[in-house]
């Protein structure tokens, strides 16, 4: 999920500047600022809602729905980044906010489940190891995505010196990749999530066995 979004995230403002506003970066920056503020507010408000829903439907189901929402938001960007209705961009920011906030809340919580499963298998608590490896993977993902995002932007034919006079094909490629790449990565995430074994029933069994073992100690 991080790789797919990161590879094209940087193109979002460029699409606003050069597709919606035809090179007027000042107007584009104002819209980006509005969208970013709305994103932050909705993301903060989403955290308690995601937490509450995940306790009722389970982490995996909640994560599944968040990824679907992310796919819908990415696909809808083709229509929401509109010259005729510029402020529809704010809707795109808002749709992405719950997934952006809830994804990290849930996956961090799932690390704790993995530590419980590891303790049951091996008798050791190794949160530090799992936490450090997980954070290293995230940092590697962001590093790779930033590197690839530059290559992708260059591959579309974008030329900063042309400002608002970019080739039509360049803008089309930017918009298409911005919509499609995150959807492809989300599909891959759903396939991996379907194979994830620590569902609610399995975790209840693990916790029961661990509590029984700990009470004996």
PDB file of C-alpha atoms in Angstrom:
ATOM      1  CA  UNK A   1       0.000   0.000   0.000  1.00  0.00           C
ATOM      2  CA  UNK A   2       2.793   2.405   0.895  1.00  0.00           C
ATOM      3  CA  UNK A   3       4.769   1.670  -2.243  1.00  0.00           C
ATOM      4  CA  UNK A   4       1.857   2.160  -4.633  1.00  0.00           C
ATOM      5  CA  UNK A   5       0.671   5.387  -3.057  1.00  0.00           C
ATOM      6  CA  UNK A   6       4.165   6.774  -2.575  1.00  0.00           C
ATOM      7  CA  UNK A   7       5.163   6.263  -6.199  1.00  0.00           C
ATOM      8  CA  UNK A   8       2.481   8.643  -7.478  1.00  0.00           C
ATOM      9  CA  UNK A   9       1.606  10.798  -4.461  1.00  0.00           C
ATOM     10  CA  UNK A  10       3.955  13.570  -5.540  1.00  0.00           C
ATOM     11  CA  UNK A  11       2.065  13.915  -8.824  1.00  0.00           C
ATOM     12  CA  UNK A  12      -1.130  15.025  -7.064  1.00  0.00           C
ATOM     13  CA  UNK A  13      -0.092  18.688  -6.669  1.00  0.00           C
ATOM     14  CA  UNK A  14       1.371  18.715 -10.196  1.00  0.00           C
ATOM     15  CA  UNK A  15      -1.968  17.591 -11.594  1.00  0.00           C
ATOM     16  CA  UNK A  16      -3.658  20.410  -9.690  1.00  0.00           C
ATOM     17  CA  UNK A  17      -1.144  23.009 -10.855  1.00  0.00           C
ATOM     18  CA  UNK A  18      -0.866  22.024 -14.497  1.00  0.00           C
ATOM     19  CA  UNK A  19      -4.136  20.232 -15.324  1.00  0.00           C
ATOM     20  CA  UNK A  20      -6.731  22.065 -13.248  1.00  0.00           C
ATOM     21  CA  UNK A  21      -5.144  25.536 -13.134  1.00  0.00           C
ATOM     22  CA  UNK A  22      -3.048  25.451 -16.321  1.00  0.00           C
ATOM     23  CA  UNK A  23       0.202  26.350 -14.592  1.00  0.00           C
ATOM     24  CA  UNK A  24      -1.159  28.824 -12.004  1.00  0.00           C
ATOM     25  CA  UNK A  25       0.826  27.452  -9.058  1.00  0.00           C
ATOM     26  CA  UNK A  26      -0.446  30.093  -6.623  1.00  0.00           C
ATOM     27  CA  UNK A  27      -4.086  29.074  -7.087  1.00  0.00           C
ATOM     28  CA  UNK A  28      -3.021  25.433  -7.071  1.00  0.00           C
ATOM     29  CA  UNK A  29      -1.135  25.806  -3.793  1.00  0.00           C
ATOM     30  CA  UNK A  30      -4.182  27.357  -2.156  1.00  0.00           C
ATOM     31  CA  UNK A  31      -6.290  24.370  -3.197  1.00  0.00           C
ATOM     32  CA  UNK A  32      -3.608  21.913  -2.049  1.00  0.00           C
ATOM     33  CA  UNK A  33      -3.506  23.671   1.338  1.00  0.00           C
ATOM     34  CA  UNK A  34      -7.283  23.452   1.727  1.00  0.00           C
ATOM     35  CA  UNK A  35      -7.263  19.788   0.761  1.00  0.00           C
ATOM     36  CA  UNK A  36      -4.382  18.994   3.130  1.00  0.00           C
ATOM     37  CA  UNK A  37      -6.135  20.688   6.061  1.00  0.00           C
ATOM     38  CA  UNK A  38      -9.378  18.817   5.363  1.00  0.00           C
ATOM     39  CA  UNK A  39      -7.369  15.594   5.066  1.00  0.00           C
ATOM     40  CA  UNK A  40      -5.757  16.134   8.480  1.00  0.00           C
ATOM     41  CA  UNK A  41      -9.051  16.927  10.207  1.00  0.00           C
ATOM     42  CA  UNK A  42     -10.870  13.915   8.749  1.00  0.00           C
ATOM     43  CA  UNK A  43      -7.891  11.633   9.467  1.00  0.00           C
ATOM     44  CA  UNK A  44      -7.900  12.632  13.153  1.00  0.00           C
ATOM     45  CA  UNK A  45     -11.662  12.168  13.400  1.00  0.00           C
ATOM     46  CA  UNK A  46     -11.393   8.775  11.686  1.00  0.00           C
ATOM     47  CA  UNK A  47      -9.042   7.221  14.248  1.00  0.00           C
ATOM     48  CA  UNK A  48     -11.601   6.691  17.068  1.00  0.00           C
ATOM     49  CA  UNK A  49     -14.216   5.558  14.525  1.00  0.00           C
ATOM     50  CA  UNK A  50     -11.841   3.022  12.957  1.00  0.00           C
ATOM     51  CA  UNK A  51     -10.844   1.783  16.424  1.00  0.00           C
ATOM     52  CA  UNK A  52     -14.479   1.401  17.467  1.00  0.00           C
ATOM     53  CA  UNK A  53     -15.484  -0.417  14.278  1.00  0.00           C
ATOM     54  CA  UNK A  54     -12.462  -2.726  14.361  1.00  0.00           C
ATOM     55  CA  UNK A  55     -13.430  -3.985  17.824  1.00  0.00           C
ATOM     56  CA  UNK A  56     -16.837  -4.977  16.434  1.00  0.00           C
ATOM     57  CA  UNK A  57     -16.038  -6.356  12.996  1.00  0.00           C
ATOM     58  CA  UNK A  58     -12.429  -7.401  13.557  1.00  0.00           C
ATOM     59  CA  UNK A  59      -9.166  -5.853  12.410  1.00  0.00           C
ATOM     60  CA  UNK A  60      -8.935  -7.801   9.168  1.00  0.00           C
ATOM     61  CA  UNK A  61     -12.437  -6.887   8.035  1.00  0.00           C
ATOM     62  CA  UNK A  62     -11.877  -3.240   8.939  1.00  0.00           C
ATOM     63  CA  UNK A  63      -8.582  -3.197   7.070  1.00  0.00           C
ATOM     64  CA  UNK A  64     -10.270  -4.843   4.076  1.00  0.00           C
ATOM     65  CA  UNK A  65     -12.881  -2.071   3.910  1.00  0.00           C
ATOM     66  CA  UNK A  66     -10.272   0.656   4.336  1.00  0.00           C
ATOM     67  CA  UNK A  67      -8.280  -0.726   1.409  1.00  0.00           C
ATOM     68  CA  UNK A  68     -11.451  -0.835  -0.700  1.00  0.00           C
ATOM     69  CA  UNK A  69     -12.110   2.804   0.215  1.00  0.00           C
ATOM     70  CA  UNK A  70      -8.563   3.650  -0.835  1.00  0.00           C
ATOM     71  CA  UNK A  71      -9.104   1.916  -4.182  1.00  0.00           C
ATOM     72  CA  UNK A  72     -12.332   3.833  -4.755  1.00  0.00           C
ATOM     73  CA  UNK A  73     -10.670   7.147  -3.863  1.00  0.00           C
ATOM     74  CA  UNK A  74      -7.757   6.493  -6.231  1.00  0.00           C
ATOM     75  CA  UNK A  75     -10.002   5.486  -9.118  1.00  0.00           C
ATOM     76  CA  UNK A  76     -12.293   8.470  -8.490  1.00  0.00           C
ATOM     77  CA  UNK A  77      -9.346  10.883  -8.722  1.00  0.00           C
ATOM     78  CA  UNK A  78      -9.655  10.720 -12.525  1.00  0.00           C
ATOM     79  CA  UNK A  79     -13.036  12.475 -12.182  1.00  0.00           C
ATOM     80  CA  UNK A  80     -12.445  14.509  -9.010  1.00  0.00           C
ATOM     81  CA  UNK A  81      -9.387  16.313 -10.391  1.00  0.00           C
ATOM     82  CA  UNK A  82     -11.606  18.346 -12.674  1.00  0.00           C
ATOM     83  CA  UNK A  83     -10.966  21.615 -14.508  1.00  0.00           C
ATOM     84  CA  UNK A  84     -14.646  22.477 -14.386  1.00  0.00           C
ATOM     85  CA  UNK A  85     -15.058  21.809 -10.646  1.00  0.00           C
ATOM     86  CA  UNK A  86     -11.651  22.354  -9.002  1.00  0.00           C
ATOM     87  CA  UNK A  87     -12.891  22.006  -5.428  1.00  0.00           C
ATOM     88  CA  UNK A  88     -13.912  18.400  -6.054  1.00  0.00           C
ATOM     89  CA  UNK A  89     -10.235  17.745  -5.283  1.00  0.00           C
ATOM     90  CA  UNK A  90     -11.127  18.270  -1.617  1.00  0.00           C
ATOM     91  CA  UNK A  91     -13.429  15.232  -1.850  1.00  0.00           C
ATOM     92  CA  UNK A  92     -10.463  13.153  -3.012  1.00  0.00           C
ATOM     93  CA  UNK A  93      -8.425  14.296  -0.012  1.00  0.00           C
ATOM     94  CA  UNK A  94     -11.284  13.471   2.371  1.00  0.00           C
ATOM     95  CA  UNK A  95     -11.845  10.010   0.877  1.00  0.00           C
ATOM     96  CA  UNK A  96      -8.178   9.140   1.370  1.00  0.00           C
ATOM     97  CA  UNK A  97      -8.029  10.313   4.986  1.00  0.00           C
ATOM     98  CA  UNK A  98      -9.711   7.368   6.810  1.00  0.00           C
ATOM     99  CA  UNK A  99      -7.483   4.825   5.077  1.00  0.00           C
ATOM    100  CA  UNK A 100      -4.327   6.847   5.677  1.00  0.00           C
ATOM    101  CA  UNK A 101      -5.022   7.101   9.409  1.00  0.00           C
ATOM    102  CA  UNK A 102      -6.724   3.779  10.027  1.00  0.00           C
ATOM    103  CA  UNK A 103      -4.222   1.709   8.070  1.00  0.00           C
ATOM    104  CA  UNK A 104      -1.372   2.494  10.448  1.00  0.00           C
ATOM    105  CA  UNK A 105      -3.550   2.135  13.558  1.00  0.00           C
ATOM    106  CA  UNK A 106      -4.629  -1.352  12.530  1.00  0.00           C
ATOM    107  CA  UNK A 107      -1.310  -2.651  11.214  1.00  0.00           C
ATOM    108  CA  UNK A 108       0.481  -1.450  14.361  1.00  0.00           C
ATOM    109  CA  UNK A 109      -2.089  -3.303  16.440  1.00  0.00           C
ATOM    110  CA  UNK A 110      -1.579  -6.389  14.271  1.00  0.00           C
ATOM    111  CA  UNK A 111       2.121  -6.334  15.207  1.00  0.00           C
ATOM    112  CA  UNK A 112       1.033  -6.981  18.797  1.00  0.00           C
ATOM    113  CA  UNK A 113      -0.974  -9.997  17.610  1.00  0.00           C
ATOM    114  CA  UNK A 114       2.097 -11.307  15.790  1.00  0.00           C
ATOM    115  CA  UNK A 115       4.125 -10.934  19.003  1.00  0.00           C
ATOM    116  CA  UNK A 116       1.493 -12.992  20.867  1.00  0.00           C
ATOM    117  CA  UNK A 117       1.617 -15.686  18.212  1.00  0.00           C
ATOM    118  CA  UNK A 118       5.421 -15.683  18.364  1.00  0.00           C
ATOM    119  CA  UNK A 119       5.358 -15.987  22.152  1.00  0.00           C
ATOM    120  CA  UNK A 120       3.037 -18.983  21.964  1.00  0.00           C
ATOM    121  CA  UNK A 121       5.317 -20.666  19.423  1.00  0.00           C
ATOM    122  CA  UNK A 122       8.692 -19.807  20.933  1.00  0.00           C
ATOM    123  CA  UNK A 123       8.101 -18.731  24.530  1.00  0.00           C
ATOM    124  CA  UNK A 124       9.708 -15.299  24.040  1.00  0.00           C
ATOM    125  CA  UNK A 125       8.399 -11.728  23.871  1.00  0.00           C
ATOM    126  CA  UNK A 126      10.187 -10.084  20.941  1.00  0.00           C
ATOM    127  CA  UNK A 127       8.307  -6.828  20.348  1.00  0.00           C
ATOM    128  CA  UNK A 128      11.577  -4.970  19.800  1.00  0.00           C
ATOM    129  CA  UNK A 129      12.614  -7.258  16.980  1.00  0.00           C
ATOM    130  CA  UNK A 130       9.271  -7.158  15.197  1.00  0.00           C
ATOM    131  CA  UNK A 131       8.946  -3.408  15.727  1.00  0.00           C
ATOM    132  CA  UNK A 132      12.417  -2.647  14.377  1.00  0.00           C
ATOM    133  CA  UNK A 133      12.037  -4.903  11.333  1.00  0.00           C
ATOM    134  CA  UNK A 134       8.598  -3.458  10.611  1.00  0.00           C
ATOM    135  CA  UNK A 135       9.867   0.121  10.838  1.00  0.00           C
ATOM    136  CA  UNK A 136      12.857  -0.731   8.640  1.00  0.00           C
ATOM    137  CA  UNK A 137      10.521  -2.133   5.990  1.00  0.00           C
ATOM    138  CA  UNK A 138       8.396   1.026   6.119  1.00  0.00           C
ATOM    139  CA  UNK A 139      11.463   3.265   5.729  1.00  0.00           C
ATOM    140  CA  UNK A 140      12.743   1.132   2.850  1.00  0.00           C
ATOM    141  CA  UNK A 141       9.317   1.365   1.215  1.00  0.00           C
ATOM    142  CA  UNK A 142       9.245   5.150   1.455  1.00  0.00           C
ATOM    143  CA  UNK A 143      12.817   5.437   0.149  1.00  0.00           C
ATOM    144  CA  UNK A 144      12.020   3.240  -2.854  1.00  0.00           C
ATOM    145  CA  UNK A 145       8.734   5.028  -3.547  1.00  0.00           C
ATOM    146  CA  UNK A 146      10.379   8.469  -3.498  1.00  0.00           C
ATOM    147  CA  UNK A 147      13.059   7.244  -5.900  1.00  0.00           C
ATOM    148  CA  UNK A 148      10.518   5.631  -8.220  1.00  0.00           C
ATOM    149  CA  UNK A 149       8.191   8.646  -8.104  1.00  0.00           C
ATOM    150  CA  UNK A 150      10.880  10.782  -9.708  1.00  0.00           C
ATOM    151  CA  UNK A 151      11.421   8.231 -12.460  1.00  0.00           C
ATOM    152  CA  UNK A 152       7.681   7.949 -13.080  1.00  0.00           C
ATOM    153  CA  UNK A 153       7.259  11.722 -13.280  1.00  0.00           C
ATOM    154  CA  UNK A 154      10.139  11.955 -15.731  1.00  0.00           C
ATOM    155  CA  UNK A 155       8.723   9.051 -17.728  1.00  0.00           C
ATOM    156  CA  UNK A 156       5.458  10.926 -18.308  1.00  0.00           C
ATOM    157  CA  UNK A 157       7.417  13.574 -20.207  1.00  0.00           C
ATOM    158  CA  UNK A 158       6.846  16.278 -17.597  1.00  0.00           C
ATOM    159  CA  UNK A 159       9.088  19.336 -18.083  1.00  0.00           C
ATOM    160  CA  UNK A 160       9.036  21.960 -15.323  1.00  0.00           C
ATOM    161  CA  UNK A 161      10.360  24.600 -17.730  1.00  0.00           C
ATOM    162  CA  UNK A 162       7.166  24.340 -19.807  1.00  0.00           C
ATOM    163  CA  UNK A 163       5.063  25.287 -16.732  1.00  0.00           C
ATOM    164  CA  UNK A 164       1.424  25.377 -17.870  1.00  0.00           C
ATOM    165  CA  UNK A 165       2.242  24.316 -21.420  1.00  0.00           C
ATOM    166  CA  UNK A 166       2.804  20.621 -20.785  1.00  0.00           C
ATOM    167  CA  UNK A 167       2.056  18.226 -23.634  1.00  0.00           C
ATOM    168  CA  UNK A 168      -1.521  16.850 -23.465  1.00  0.00           C
ATOM    169  CA  UNK A 169      -0.186  13.317 -23.384  1.00  0.00           C
ATOM    170  CA  UNK A 170       1.919  14.147 -20.339  1.00  0.00           C
ATOM    171  CA  UNK A 171      -1.088  15.289 -18.331  1.00  0.00           C
ATOM    172  CA  UNK A 172      -3.111  12.241 -19.391  1.00  0.00           C
ATOM    173  CA  UNK A 173      -0.310   9.912 -18.299  1.00  0.00           C
ATOM    174  CA  UNK A 174       0.043  11.696 -14.967  1.00  0.00           C
ATOM    175  CA  UNK A 175      -3.681  11.445 -14.262  1.00  0.00           C
ATOM    176  CA  UNK A 176      -3.875   7.806 -15.364  1.00  0.00           C
ATOM    177  CA  UNK A 177      -0.896   6.676 -13.283  1.00  0.00           C
ATOM    178  CA  UNK A 178      -2.138   8.662 -10.288  1.00  0.00           C
ATOM    179  CA  UNK A 179      -5.409   6.733 -10.457  1.00  0.00           C
ATOM    180  CA  UNK A 180      -4.188   3.277 -11.488  1.00  0.00           C
ATOM    181  CA  UNK A 181      -0.946   2.590  -9.580  1.00  0.00           C
ATOM    182  CA  UNK A 182      -2.498   2.788  -6.077  1.00  0.00           C
ATOM    183  CA  UNK A 183      -5.351   0.529  -7.214  1.00  0.00           C
ATOM    184  CA  UNK A 184      -2.881  -2.111  -8.415  1.00  0.00           C
ATOM    185  CA  UNK A 185      -0.963  -2.007  -5.126  1.00  0.00           C
ATOM    186  CA  UNK A 186      -4.235  -2.195  -3.182  1.00  0.00           C
ATOM    187  CA  UNK A 187      -5.237  -5.344  -5.086  1.00  0.00           C
ATOM    188  CA  UNK A 188      -1.880  -6.886  -4.146  1.00  0.00           C
ATOM    189  CA  UNK A 189      -2.494  -5.892  -0.512  1.00  0.00           C
ATOM    190  CA  UNK A 190      -5.928  -7.547  -0.532  1.00  0.00           C
ATOM    191  CA  UNK A 191      -4.423 -10.777  -1.892  1.00  0.00           C
ATOM    192  CA  UNK A 192      -1.837 -10.805   0.904  1.00  0.00           C
ATOM    193  CA  UNK A 193      -4.473  -9.896   3.499  1.00  0.00           C
ATOM    194  CA  UNK A 194      -6.579 -12.884   2.413  1.00  0.00           C
ATOM    195  CA  UNK A 195      -3.641 -15.134   3.323  1.00  0.00           C
ATOM    196  CA  UNK A 196      -3.052 -13.524   6.723  1.00  0.00           C
ATOM    197  CA  UNK A 197      -3.786 -16.240   9.321  1.00  0.00           C
ATOM    198  CA  UNK A 198      -4.265 -14.278  12.566  1.00  0.00           C
ATOM    199  CA  UNK A 199      -7.996 -13.593  12.421  1.00  0.00           C
ATOM    200  CA  UNK A 200     -10.176 -12.856  15.444  1.00  0.00           C
ATOM    201  CA  UNK A 201     -10.916 -16.520  16.175  1.00  0.00           C
ATOM    202  CA  UNK A 202      -7.256 -17.491  15.996  1.00  0.00           C
ATOM    203  CA  UNK A 203      -6.218 -14.595  18.255  1.00  0.00           C
ATOM    204  CA  UNK A 204      -8.841 -15.520  20.864  1.00  0.00           C
ATOM    205  CA  UNK A 205      -7.381 -19.030  20.966  1.00  0.00           C
ATOM    206  CA  UNK A 206      -3.822 -17.685  21.238  1.00  0.00           C
ATOM    207  CA  UNK A 207      -4.727 -15.342  24.072  1.00  0.00           C
ATOM    208  CA  UNK A 208      -6.497 -18.122  25.956  1.00  0.00           C
ATOM    209  CA  UNK A 209      -3.452 -20.387  25.665  1.00  0.00           C
ATOM    210  CA  UNK A 210      -1.075 -17.604  26.699  1.00  0.00           C
ATOM    211  CA  UNK A 211      -3.150 -16.654  29.738  1.00  0.00           C
ATOM    212  CA  UNK A 212      -3.286 -20.291  30.763  1.00  0.00           C
ATOM    213  CA  UNK A 213       0.484 -20.588  30.445  1.00  0.00           C
ATOM    214  CA  UNK A 214       1.137 -17.330  32.305  1.00  0.00           C
ATOM    215  CA  UNK A 215      -1.189 -18.209  35.169  1.00  0.00           C
ATOM    216  CA  UNK A 216       0.753 -21.412  35.611  1.00  0.00           C
ATOM    217  CA  UNK A 217       3.991 -19.444  35.873  1.00  0.00           C
TER     218      UNK A 217
END
